PDB file of C-alpha atoms in Angstrom:
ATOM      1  CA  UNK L   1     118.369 104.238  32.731  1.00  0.00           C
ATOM      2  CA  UNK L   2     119.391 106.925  30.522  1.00  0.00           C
ATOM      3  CA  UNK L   3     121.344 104.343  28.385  1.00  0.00           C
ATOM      4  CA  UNK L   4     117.493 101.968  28.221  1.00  0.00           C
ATOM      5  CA  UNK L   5     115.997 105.212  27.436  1.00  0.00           C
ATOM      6  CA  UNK L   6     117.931 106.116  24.576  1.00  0.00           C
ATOM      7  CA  UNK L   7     118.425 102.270  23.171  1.00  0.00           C
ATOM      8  CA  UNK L   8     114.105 102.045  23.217  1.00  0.00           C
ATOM      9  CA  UNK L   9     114.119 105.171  20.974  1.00  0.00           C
ATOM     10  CA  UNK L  10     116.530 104.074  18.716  1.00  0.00           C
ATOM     11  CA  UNK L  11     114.601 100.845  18.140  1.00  0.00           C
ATOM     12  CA  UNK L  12     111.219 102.675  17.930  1.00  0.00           C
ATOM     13  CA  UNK L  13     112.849 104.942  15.031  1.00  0.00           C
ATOM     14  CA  UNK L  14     114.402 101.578  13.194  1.00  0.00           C
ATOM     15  CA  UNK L  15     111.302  99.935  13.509  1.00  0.00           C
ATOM     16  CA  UNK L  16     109.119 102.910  12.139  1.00  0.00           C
ATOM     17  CA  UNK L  17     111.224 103.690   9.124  1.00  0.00           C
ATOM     18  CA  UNK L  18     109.580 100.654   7.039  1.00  0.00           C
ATOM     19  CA  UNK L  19     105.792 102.201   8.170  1.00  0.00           C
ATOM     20  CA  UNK L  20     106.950 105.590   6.958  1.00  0.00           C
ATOM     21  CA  UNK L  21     108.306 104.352   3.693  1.00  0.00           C
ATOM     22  CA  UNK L  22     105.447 102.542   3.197  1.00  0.00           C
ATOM     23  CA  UNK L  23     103.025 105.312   4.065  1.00  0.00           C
ATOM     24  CA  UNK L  24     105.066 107.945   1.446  1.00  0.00           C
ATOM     25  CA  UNK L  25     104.394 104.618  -1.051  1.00  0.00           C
ATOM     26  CA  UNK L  26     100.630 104.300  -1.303  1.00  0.00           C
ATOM     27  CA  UNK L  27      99.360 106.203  -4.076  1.00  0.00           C
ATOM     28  CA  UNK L  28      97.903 109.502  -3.543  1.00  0.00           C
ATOM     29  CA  UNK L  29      95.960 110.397  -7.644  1.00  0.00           C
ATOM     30  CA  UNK L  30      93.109 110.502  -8.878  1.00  0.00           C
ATOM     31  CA  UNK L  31      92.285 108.611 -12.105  1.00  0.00           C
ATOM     32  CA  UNK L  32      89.480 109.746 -14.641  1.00  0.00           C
ATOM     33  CA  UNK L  33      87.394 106.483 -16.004  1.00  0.00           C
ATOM     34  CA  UNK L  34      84.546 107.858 -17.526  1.00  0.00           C
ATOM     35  CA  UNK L  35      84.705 111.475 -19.624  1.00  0.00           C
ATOM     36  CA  UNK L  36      84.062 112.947 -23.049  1.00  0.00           C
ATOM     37  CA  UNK L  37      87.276 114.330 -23.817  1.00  0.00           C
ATOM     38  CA  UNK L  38      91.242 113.294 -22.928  1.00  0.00           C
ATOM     39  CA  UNK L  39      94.282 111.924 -25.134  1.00  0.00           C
ATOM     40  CA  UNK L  40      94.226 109.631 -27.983  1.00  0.00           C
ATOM     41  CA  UNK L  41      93.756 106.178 -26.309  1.00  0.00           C
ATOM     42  CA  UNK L  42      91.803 102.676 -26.551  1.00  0.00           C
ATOM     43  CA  UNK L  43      89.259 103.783 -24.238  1.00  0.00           C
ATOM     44  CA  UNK L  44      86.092 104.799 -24.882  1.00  0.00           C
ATOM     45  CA  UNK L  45      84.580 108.342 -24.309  1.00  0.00           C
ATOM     46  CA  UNK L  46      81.312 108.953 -23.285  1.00  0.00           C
ATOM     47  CA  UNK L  47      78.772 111.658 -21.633  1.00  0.00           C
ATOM     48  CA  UNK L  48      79.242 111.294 -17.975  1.00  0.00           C
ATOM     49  CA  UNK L  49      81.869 111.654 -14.845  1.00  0.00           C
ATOM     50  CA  UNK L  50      83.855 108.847 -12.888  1.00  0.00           C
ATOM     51  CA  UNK L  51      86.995 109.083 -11.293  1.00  0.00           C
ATOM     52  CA  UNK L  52      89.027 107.011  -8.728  1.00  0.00           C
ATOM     53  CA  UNK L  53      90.657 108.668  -6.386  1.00  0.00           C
ATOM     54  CA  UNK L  54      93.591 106.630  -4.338  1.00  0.00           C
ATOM     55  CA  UNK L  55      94.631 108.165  -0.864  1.00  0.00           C
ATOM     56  CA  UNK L  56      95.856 107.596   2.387  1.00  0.00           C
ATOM     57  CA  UNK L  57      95.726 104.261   1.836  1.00  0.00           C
ATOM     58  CA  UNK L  58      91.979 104.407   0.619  1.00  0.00           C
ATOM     59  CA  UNK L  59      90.178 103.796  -2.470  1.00  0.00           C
ATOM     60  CA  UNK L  60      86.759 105.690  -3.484  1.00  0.00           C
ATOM     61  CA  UNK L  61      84.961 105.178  -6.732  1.00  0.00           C
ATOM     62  CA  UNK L  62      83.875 108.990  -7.428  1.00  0.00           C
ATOM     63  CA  UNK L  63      80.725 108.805  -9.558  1.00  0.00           C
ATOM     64  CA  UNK L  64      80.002 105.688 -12.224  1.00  0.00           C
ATOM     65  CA  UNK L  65      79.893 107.293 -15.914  1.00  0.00           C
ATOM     66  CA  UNK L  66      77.095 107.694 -18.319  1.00  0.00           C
ATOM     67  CA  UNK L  67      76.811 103.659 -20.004  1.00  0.00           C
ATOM     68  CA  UNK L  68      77.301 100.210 -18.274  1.00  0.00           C
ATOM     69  CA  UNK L  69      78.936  98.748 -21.138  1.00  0.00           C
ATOM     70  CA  UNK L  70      81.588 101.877 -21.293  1.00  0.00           C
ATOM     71  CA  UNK L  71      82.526 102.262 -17.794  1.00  0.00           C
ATOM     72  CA  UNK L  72      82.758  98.355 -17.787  1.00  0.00           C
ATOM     73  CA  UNK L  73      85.047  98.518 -20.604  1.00  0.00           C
ATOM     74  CA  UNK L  74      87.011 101.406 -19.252  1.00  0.00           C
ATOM     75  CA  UNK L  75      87.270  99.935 -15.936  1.00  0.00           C
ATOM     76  CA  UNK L  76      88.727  96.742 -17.223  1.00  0.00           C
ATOM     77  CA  UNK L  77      91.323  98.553 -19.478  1.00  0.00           C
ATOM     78  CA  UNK L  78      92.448 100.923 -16.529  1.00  0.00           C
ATOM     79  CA  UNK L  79      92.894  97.788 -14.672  1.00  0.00           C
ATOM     80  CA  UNK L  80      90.648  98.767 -11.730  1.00  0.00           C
ATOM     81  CA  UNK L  81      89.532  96.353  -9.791  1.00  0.00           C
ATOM     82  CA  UNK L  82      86.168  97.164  -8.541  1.00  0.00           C
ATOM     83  CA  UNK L  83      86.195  94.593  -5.786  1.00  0.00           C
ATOM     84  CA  UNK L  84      88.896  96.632  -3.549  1.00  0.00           C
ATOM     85  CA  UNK L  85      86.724  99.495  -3.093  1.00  0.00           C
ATOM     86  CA  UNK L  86      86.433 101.336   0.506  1.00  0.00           C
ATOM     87  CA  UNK L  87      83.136 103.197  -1.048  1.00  0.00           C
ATOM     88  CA  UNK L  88      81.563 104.911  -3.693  1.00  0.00           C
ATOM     89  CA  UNK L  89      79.815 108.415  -3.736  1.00  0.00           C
ATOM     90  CA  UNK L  90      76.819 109.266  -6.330  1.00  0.00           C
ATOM     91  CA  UNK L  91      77.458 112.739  -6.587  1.00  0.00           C
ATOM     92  CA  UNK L  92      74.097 113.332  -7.494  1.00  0.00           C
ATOM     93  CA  UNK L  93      70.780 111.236  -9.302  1.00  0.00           C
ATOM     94  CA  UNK L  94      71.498 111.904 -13.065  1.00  0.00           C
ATOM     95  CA  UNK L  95      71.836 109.146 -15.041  1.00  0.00           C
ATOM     96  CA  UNK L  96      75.161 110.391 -16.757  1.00  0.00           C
ATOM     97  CA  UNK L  97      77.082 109.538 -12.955  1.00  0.00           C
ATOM     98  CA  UNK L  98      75.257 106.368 -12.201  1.00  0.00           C
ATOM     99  CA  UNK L  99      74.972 104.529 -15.226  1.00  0.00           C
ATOM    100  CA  UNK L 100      77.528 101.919 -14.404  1.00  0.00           C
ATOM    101  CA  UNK L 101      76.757 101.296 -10.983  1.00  0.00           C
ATOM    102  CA  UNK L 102      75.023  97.940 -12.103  1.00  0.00           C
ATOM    103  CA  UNK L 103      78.550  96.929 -12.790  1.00  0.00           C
ATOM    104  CA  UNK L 104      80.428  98.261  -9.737  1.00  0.00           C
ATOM    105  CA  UNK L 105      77.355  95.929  -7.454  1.00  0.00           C
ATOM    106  CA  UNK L 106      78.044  92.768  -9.413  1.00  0.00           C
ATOM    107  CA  UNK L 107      81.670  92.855  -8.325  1.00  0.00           C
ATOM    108  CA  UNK L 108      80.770  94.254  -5.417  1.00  0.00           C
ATOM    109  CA  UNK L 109      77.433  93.475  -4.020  1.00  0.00           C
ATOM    110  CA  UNK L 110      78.096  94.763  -0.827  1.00  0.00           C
ATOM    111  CA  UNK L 111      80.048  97.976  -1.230  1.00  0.00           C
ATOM    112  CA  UNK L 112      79.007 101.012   0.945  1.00  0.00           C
ATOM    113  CA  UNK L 113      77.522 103.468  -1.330  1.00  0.00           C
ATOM    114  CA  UNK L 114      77.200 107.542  -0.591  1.00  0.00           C
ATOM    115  CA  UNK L 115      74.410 109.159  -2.174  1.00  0.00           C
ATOM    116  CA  UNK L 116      72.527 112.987  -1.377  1.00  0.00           C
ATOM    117  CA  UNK L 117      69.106 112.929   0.380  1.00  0.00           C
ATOM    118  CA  UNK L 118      66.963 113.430  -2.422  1.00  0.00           C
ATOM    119  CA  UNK L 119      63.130 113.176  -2.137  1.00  0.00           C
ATOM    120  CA  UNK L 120      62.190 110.277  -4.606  1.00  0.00           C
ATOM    121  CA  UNK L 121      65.403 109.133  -5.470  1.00  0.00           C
ATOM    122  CA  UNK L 122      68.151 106.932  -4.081  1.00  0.00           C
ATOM    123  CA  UNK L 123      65.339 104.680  -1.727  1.00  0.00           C
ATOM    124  CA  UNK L 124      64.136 108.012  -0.283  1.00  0.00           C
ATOM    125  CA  UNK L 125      60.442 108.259   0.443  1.00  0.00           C
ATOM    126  CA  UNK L 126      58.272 111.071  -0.435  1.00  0.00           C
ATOM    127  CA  UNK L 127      57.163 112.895   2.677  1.00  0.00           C
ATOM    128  CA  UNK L 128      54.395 114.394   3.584  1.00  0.00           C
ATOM    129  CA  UNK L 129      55.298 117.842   4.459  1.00  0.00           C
ATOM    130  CA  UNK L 130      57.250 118.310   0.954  1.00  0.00           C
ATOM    131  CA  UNK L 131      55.289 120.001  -2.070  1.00  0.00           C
ATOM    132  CA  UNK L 132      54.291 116.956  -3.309  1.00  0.00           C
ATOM    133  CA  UNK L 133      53.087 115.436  -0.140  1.00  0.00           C
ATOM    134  CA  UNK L 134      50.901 118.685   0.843  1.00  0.00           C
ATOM    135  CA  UNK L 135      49.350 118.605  -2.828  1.00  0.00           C
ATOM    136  CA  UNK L 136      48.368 114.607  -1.436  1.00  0.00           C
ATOM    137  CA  UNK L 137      47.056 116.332   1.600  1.00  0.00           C
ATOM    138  CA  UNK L 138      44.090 118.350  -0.076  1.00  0.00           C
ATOM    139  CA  UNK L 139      41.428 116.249  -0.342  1.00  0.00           C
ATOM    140  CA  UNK L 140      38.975 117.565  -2.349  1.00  0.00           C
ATOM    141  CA  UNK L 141      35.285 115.766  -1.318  1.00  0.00           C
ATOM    142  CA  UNK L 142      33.800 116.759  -4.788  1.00  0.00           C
ATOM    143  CA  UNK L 143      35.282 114.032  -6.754  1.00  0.00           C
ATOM    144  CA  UNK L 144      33.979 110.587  -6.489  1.00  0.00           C
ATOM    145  CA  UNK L 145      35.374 108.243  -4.198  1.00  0.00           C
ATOM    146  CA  UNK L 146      37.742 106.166  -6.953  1.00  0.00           C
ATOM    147  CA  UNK L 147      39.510 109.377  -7.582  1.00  0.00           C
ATOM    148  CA  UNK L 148      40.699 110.193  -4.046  1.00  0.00           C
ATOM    149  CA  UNK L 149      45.196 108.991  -3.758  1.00  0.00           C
ATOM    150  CA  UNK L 150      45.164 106.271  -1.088  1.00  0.00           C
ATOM    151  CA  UNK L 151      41.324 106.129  -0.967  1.00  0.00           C
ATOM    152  CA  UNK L 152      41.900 108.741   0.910  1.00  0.00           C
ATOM    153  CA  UNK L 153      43.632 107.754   3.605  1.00  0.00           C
ATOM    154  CA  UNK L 154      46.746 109.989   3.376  1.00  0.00           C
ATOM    155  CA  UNK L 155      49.988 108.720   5.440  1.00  0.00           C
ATOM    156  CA  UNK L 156      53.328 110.988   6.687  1.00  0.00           C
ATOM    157  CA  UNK L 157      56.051 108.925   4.241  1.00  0.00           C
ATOM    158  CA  UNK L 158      55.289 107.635   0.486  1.00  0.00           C
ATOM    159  CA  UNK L 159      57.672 105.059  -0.146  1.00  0.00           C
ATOM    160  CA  UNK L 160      60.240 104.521  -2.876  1.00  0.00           C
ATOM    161  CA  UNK L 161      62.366 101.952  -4.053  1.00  0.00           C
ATOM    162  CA  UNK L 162      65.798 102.683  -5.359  1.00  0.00           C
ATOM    163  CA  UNK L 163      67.129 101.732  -8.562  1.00  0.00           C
ATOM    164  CA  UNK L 164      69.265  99.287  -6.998  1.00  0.00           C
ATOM    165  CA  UNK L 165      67.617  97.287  -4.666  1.00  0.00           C
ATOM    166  CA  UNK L 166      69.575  95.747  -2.008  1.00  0.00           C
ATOM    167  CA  UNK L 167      72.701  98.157  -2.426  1.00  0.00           C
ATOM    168  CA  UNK L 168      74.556  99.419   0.606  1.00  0.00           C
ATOM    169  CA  UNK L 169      73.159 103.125   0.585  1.00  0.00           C
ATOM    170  CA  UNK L 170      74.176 105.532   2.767  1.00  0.00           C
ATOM    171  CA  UNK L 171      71.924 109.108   2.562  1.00  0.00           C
ATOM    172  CA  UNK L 172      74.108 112.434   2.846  1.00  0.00           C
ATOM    173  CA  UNK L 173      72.285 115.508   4.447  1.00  0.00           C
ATOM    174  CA  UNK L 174      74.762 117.146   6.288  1.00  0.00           C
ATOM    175  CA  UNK L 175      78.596 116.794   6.661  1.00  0.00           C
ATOM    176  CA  UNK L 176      80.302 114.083   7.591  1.00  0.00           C
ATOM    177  CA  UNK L 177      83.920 112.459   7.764  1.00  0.00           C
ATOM    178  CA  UNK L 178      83.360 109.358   6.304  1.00  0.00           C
ATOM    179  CA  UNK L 179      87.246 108.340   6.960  1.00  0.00           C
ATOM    180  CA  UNK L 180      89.862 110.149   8.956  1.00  0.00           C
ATOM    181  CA  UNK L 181      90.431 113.321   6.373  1.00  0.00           C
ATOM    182  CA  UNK L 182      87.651 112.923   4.041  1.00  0.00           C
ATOM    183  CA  UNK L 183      84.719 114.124   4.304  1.00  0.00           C
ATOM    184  CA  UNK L 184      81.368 114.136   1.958  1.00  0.00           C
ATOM    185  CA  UNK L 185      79.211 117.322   1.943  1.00  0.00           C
ATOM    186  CA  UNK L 186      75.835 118.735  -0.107  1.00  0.00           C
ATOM    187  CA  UNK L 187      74.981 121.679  -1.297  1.00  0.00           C
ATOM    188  CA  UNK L 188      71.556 122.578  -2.888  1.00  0.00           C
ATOM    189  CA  UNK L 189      71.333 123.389  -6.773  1.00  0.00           C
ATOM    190  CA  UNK L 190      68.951 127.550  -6.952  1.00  0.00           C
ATOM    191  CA  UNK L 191      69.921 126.951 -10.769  1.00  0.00           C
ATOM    192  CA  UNK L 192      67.167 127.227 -13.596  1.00  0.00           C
ATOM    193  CA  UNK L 193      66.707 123.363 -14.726  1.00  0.00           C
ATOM    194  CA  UNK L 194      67.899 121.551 -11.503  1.00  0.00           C
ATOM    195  CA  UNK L 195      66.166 123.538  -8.798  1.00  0.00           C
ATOM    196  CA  UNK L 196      66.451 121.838  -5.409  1.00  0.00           C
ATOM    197  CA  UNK L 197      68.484 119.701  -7.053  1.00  0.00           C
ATOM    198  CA  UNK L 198      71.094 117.739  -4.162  1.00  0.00           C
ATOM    199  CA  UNK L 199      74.543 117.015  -4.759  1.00  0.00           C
ATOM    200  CA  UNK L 200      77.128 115.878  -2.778  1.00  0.00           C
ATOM    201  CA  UNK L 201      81.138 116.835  -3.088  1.00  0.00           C
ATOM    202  CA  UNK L 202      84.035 115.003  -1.356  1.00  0.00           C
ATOM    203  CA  UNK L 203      87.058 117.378   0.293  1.00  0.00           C
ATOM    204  CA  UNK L 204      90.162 115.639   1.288  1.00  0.00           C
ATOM    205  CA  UNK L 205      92.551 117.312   3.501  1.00  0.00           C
ATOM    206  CA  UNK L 206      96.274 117.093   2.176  1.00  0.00           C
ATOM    207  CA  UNK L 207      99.241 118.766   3.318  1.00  0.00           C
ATOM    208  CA  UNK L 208      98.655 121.392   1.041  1.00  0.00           C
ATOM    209  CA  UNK L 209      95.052 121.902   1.624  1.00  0.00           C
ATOM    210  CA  UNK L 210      91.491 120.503   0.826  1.00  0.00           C
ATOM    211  CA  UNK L 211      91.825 118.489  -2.605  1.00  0.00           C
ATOM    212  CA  UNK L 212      87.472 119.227  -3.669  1.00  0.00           C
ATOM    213  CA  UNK L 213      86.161 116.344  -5.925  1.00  0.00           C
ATOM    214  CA  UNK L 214      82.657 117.352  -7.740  1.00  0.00           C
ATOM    215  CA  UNK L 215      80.450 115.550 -10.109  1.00  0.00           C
ATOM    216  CA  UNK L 216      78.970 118.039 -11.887  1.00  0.00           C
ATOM    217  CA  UNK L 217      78.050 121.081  -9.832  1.00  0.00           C
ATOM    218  CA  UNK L 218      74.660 121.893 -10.509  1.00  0.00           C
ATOM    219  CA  UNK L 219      74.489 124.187  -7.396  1.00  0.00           C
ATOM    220  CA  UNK L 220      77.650 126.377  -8.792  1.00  0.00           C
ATOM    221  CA  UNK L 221      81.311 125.528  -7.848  1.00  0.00           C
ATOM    222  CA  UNK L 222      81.734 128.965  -6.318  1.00  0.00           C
ATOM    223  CA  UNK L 223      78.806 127.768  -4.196  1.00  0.00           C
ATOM    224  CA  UNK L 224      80.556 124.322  -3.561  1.00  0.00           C
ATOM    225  CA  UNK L 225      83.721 125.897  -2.374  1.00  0.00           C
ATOM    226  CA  UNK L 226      82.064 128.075  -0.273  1.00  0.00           C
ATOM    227  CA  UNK L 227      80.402 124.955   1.265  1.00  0.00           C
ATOM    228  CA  UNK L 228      84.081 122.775   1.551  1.00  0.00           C
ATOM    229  CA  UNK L 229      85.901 126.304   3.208  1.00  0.00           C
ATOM    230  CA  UNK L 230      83.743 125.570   6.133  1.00  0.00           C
ATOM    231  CA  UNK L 231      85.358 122.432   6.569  1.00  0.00           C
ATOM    232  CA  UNK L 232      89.307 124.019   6.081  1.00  0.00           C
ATOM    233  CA  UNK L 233      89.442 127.548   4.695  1.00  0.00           C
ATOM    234  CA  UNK L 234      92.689 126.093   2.546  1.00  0.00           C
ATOM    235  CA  UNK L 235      92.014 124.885  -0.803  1.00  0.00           C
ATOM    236  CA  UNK L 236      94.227 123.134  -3.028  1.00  0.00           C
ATOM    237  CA  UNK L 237      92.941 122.084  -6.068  1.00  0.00           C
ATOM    238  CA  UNK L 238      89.216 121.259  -7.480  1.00  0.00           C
ATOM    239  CA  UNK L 239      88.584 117.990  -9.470  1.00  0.00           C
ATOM    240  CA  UNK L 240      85.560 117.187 -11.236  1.00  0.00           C
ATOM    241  CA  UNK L 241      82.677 118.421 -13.771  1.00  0.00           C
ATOM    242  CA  UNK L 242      82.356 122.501 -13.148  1.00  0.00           C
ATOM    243  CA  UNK L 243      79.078 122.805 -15.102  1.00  0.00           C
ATOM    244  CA  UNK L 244      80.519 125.984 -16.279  1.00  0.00           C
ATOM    245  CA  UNK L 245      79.207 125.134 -20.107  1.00  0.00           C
ATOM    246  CA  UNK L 246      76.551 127.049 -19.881  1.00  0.00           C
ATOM    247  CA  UNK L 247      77.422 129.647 -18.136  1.00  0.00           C
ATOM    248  CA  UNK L 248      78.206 133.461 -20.387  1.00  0.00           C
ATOM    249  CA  UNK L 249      82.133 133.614 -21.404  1.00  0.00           C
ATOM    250  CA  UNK L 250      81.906 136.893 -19.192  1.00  0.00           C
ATOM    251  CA  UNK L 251      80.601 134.686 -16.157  1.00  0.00           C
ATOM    252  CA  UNK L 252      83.315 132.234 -16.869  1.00  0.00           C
ATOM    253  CA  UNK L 253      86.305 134.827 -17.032  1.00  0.00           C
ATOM    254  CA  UNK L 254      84.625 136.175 -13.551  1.00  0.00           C
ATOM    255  CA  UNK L 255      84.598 132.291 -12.039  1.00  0.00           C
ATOM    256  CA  UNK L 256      87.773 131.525 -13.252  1.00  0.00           C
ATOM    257  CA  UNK L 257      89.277 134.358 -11.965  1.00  0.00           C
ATOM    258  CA  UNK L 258      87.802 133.887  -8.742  1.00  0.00           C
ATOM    259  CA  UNK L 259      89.276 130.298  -8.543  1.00  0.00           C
ATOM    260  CA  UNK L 260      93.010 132.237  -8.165  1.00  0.00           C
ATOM    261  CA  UNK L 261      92.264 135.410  -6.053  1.00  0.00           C
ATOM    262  CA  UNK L 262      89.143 134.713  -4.084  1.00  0.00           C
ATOM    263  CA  UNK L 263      89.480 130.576  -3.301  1.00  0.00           C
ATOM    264  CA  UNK L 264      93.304 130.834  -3.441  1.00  0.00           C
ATOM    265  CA  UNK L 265      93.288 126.989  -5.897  1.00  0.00           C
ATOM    266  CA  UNK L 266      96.486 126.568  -6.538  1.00  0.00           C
ATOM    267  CA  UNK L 267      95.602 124.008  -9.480  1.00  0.00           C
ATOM    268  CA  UNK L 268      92.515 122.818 -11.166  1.00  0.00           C
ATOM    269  CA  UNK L 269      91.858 120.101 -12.905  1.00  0.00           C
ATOM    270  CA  UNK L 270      88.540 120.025 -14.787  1.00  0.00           C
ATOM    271  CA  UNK L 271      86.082 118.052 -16.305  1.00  0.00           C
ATOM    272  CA  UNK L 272      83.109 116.062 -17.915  1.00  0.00           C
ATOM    273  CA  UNK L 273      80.571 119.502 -17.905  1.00  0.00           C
ATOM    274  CA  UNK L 274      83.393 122.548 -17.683  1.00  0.00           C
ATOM    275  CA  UNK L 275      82.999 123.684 -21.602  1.00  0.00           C
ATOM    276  CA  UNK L 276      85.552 124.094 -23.956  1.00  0.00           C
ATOM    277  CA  UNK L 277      85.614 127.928 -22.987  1.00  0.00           C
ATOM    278  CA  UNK L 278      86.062 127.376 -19.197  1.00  0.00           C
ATOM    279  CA  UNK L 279      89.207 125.288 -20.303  1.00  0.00           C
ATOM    280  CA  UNK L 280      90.674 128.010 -22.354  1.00  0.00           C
ATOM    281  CA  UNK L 281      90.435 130.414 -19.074  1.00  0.00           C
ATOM    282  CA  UNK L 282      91.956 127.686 -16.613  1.00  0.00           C
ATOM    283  CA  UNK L 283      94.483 126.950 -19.367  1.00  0.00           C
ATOM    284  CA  UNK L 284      95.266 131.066 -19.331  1.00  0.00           C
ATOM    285  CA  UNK L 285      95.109 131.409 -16.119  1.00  0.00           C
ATOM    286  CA  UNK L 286      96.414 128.568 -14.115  1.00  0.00           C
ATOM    287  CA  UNK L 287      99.078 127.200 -17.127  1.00  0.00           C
ATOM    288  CA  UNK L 288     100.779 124.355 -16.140  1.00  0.00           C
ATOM    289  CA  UNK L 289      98.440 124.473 -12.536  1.00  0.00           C
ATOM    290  CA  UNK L 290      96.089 123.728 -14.887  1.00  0.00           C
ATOM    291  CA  UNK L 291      95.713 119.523 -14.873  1.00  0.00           C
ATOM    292  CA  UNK L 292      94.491 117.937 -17.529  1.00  0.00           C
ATOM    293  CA  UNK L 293      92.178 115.701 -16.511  1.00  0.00           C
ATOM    294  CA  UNK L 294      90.658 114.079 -19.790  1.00  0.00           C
ATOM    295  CA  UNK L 295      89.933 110.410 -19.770  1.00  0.00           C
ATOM    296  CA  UNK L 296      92.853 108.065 -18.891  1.00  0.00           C
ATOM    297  CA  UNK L 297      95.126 110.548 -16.979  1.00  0.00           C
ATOM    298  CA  UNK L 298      96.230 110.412 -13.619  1.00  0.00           C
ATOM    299  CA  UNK L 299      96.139 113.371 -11.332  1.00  0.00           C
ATOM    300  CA  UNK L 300      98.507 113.778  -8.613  1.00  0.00           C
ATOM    301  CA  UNK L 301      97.381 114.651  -5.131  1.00  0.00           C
ATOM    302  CA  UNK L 302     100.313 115.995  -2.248  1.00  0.00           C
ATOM    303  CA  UNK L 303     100.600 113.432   0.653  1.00  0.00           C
TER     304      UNK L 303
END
């Protein structure tokens, strides 16, 4: 028995070895299509964020660039083919992160698509307890009858069609592990410009700790890893527009600073809206923790 016992375990460890290699084989990066900035190459920069990030055997379109025609272009000369997608996340509404998704639904109609809850946007109705909605609500009897919304006949939901009708969207409003280790999240923008704007972040957990891919962090990274500590206290690196461009060099020295002795990042790699100043503090800071992440290059992620 002892003999059977020792012979099944045996086999079970032969037969596992080819799994294991072929787990520690699938890529584990993240690749930037779509930014202003990077290396001399062929492809084309542009105003905007998207990334693909390749892990655990997954593949996630992060965000779809500024131009159709670019992040088609791009796309193509990275080789990505947009039909092997597991999903796509629409970090927020702007235009400069969705402006190829016309291209990502023709070769790939049916792909499952992440987006924040966002009053007006994304398919979402108005509803009738938000500002808007209330302002509906007061009917004022003075004005003649042509004048009244709805005739006057007010209703709980206003509906609105998304810019891509037919897509496979899925609303964010609260965490949620979309896959086993990943998990989307939104945080709420209290910034001058984009108040109440939504926008959602994706955390990965890796062996080192959360890997925390933003768009372009309109409600302030320190707010966004605040938000993705909740979900593992251990960060690892941040990926992604920082929207620390217009932010005061002394706020960006603070936030920078921050990234190493409050959030414990061991490397950053930042993009599309981070400023040319915020990359001069990583760069002092983190050194070579500091990834570049300009358009082309390929960010490794610990697996």
């Amino acid at each position: 028995m002892k003999i059977f016992r020792l012979l099944l375990i045996s086999m079970l460890a032969v037969f596992s070895l080819p799994f294991a290699a072929q787990a520690q084989d699938l890529p584990a990066r993240i690749t930037t299509i779509y930014d202003a900035f990077g290396k001399p190459s062929a492809l084309e920069r542009g105003w905007g964020y998207s990334a693909l990030i390749e892990y655990g055997g997954k593949r996630i379109l992060f965000d779809t660039g500024g131009q159709y025609k670019m992040f088609s272009r791009n796309a193509k000369m990275l080789n990505i083919d947009l039909t092997r997608l597991d999903f796509v996340v629409l970090s927020h509404r702007h235009g400069d992160h969705t402006g190829g998704l016309a291209y990502v639904l023709e070769q790939n109609p049916n792909v499952k698509i992440y987006a924040p809850v966002e009053a007006g946007s994304f398919g979402t109705p108005v509803a009738g307890n938000s500002p808007i909605g209330q302002a509906l609500l007061r009917k004022v009897d003075a004005i003649p009858g042509d004048l009244h919304y709805f005739d006057g006949k007010y209703a709980d939901k206003y509906p609105v069609d998304s810019p891509w009708p037919g897509a496979n969207i899925t609303l964010i409003a609260k965490p949620v592990e979309v896959v086993p280790g990943m998990f989307l999240f939104k945080t709420v923008s209290e910034e001058k410009g984009t108040l109440e704007l939504n926008e959602i972040s994706l955390a990965i957990k890796t062996p080192k700790g959360l890997a925390v891919i933003v768009g372009c962090s309109h409600p302030g990274i320190e707010k966004i890893l605040a938000a993705a500590s909740q979900i593992d206290p251990k960060l690892y690196t941040v990926v992604g527009g920082l929207h620390l461009v217009d932010k005061s060099d002394q706020q960006v020295t603070q936030i920078v600073a921050n990234f190493e002795s409050k959030w414990k990042l061991e490397r950053v790699a930042a993009g599309h809206c981070t400023g040319e100043f915020a990359q001069a503090e990583l760069e002092k800071v983190f050194k070579d923790r500091h990834d570049h992440s300009g358009l082309g290059e390929v960010i490794a992620l610990p697996k």
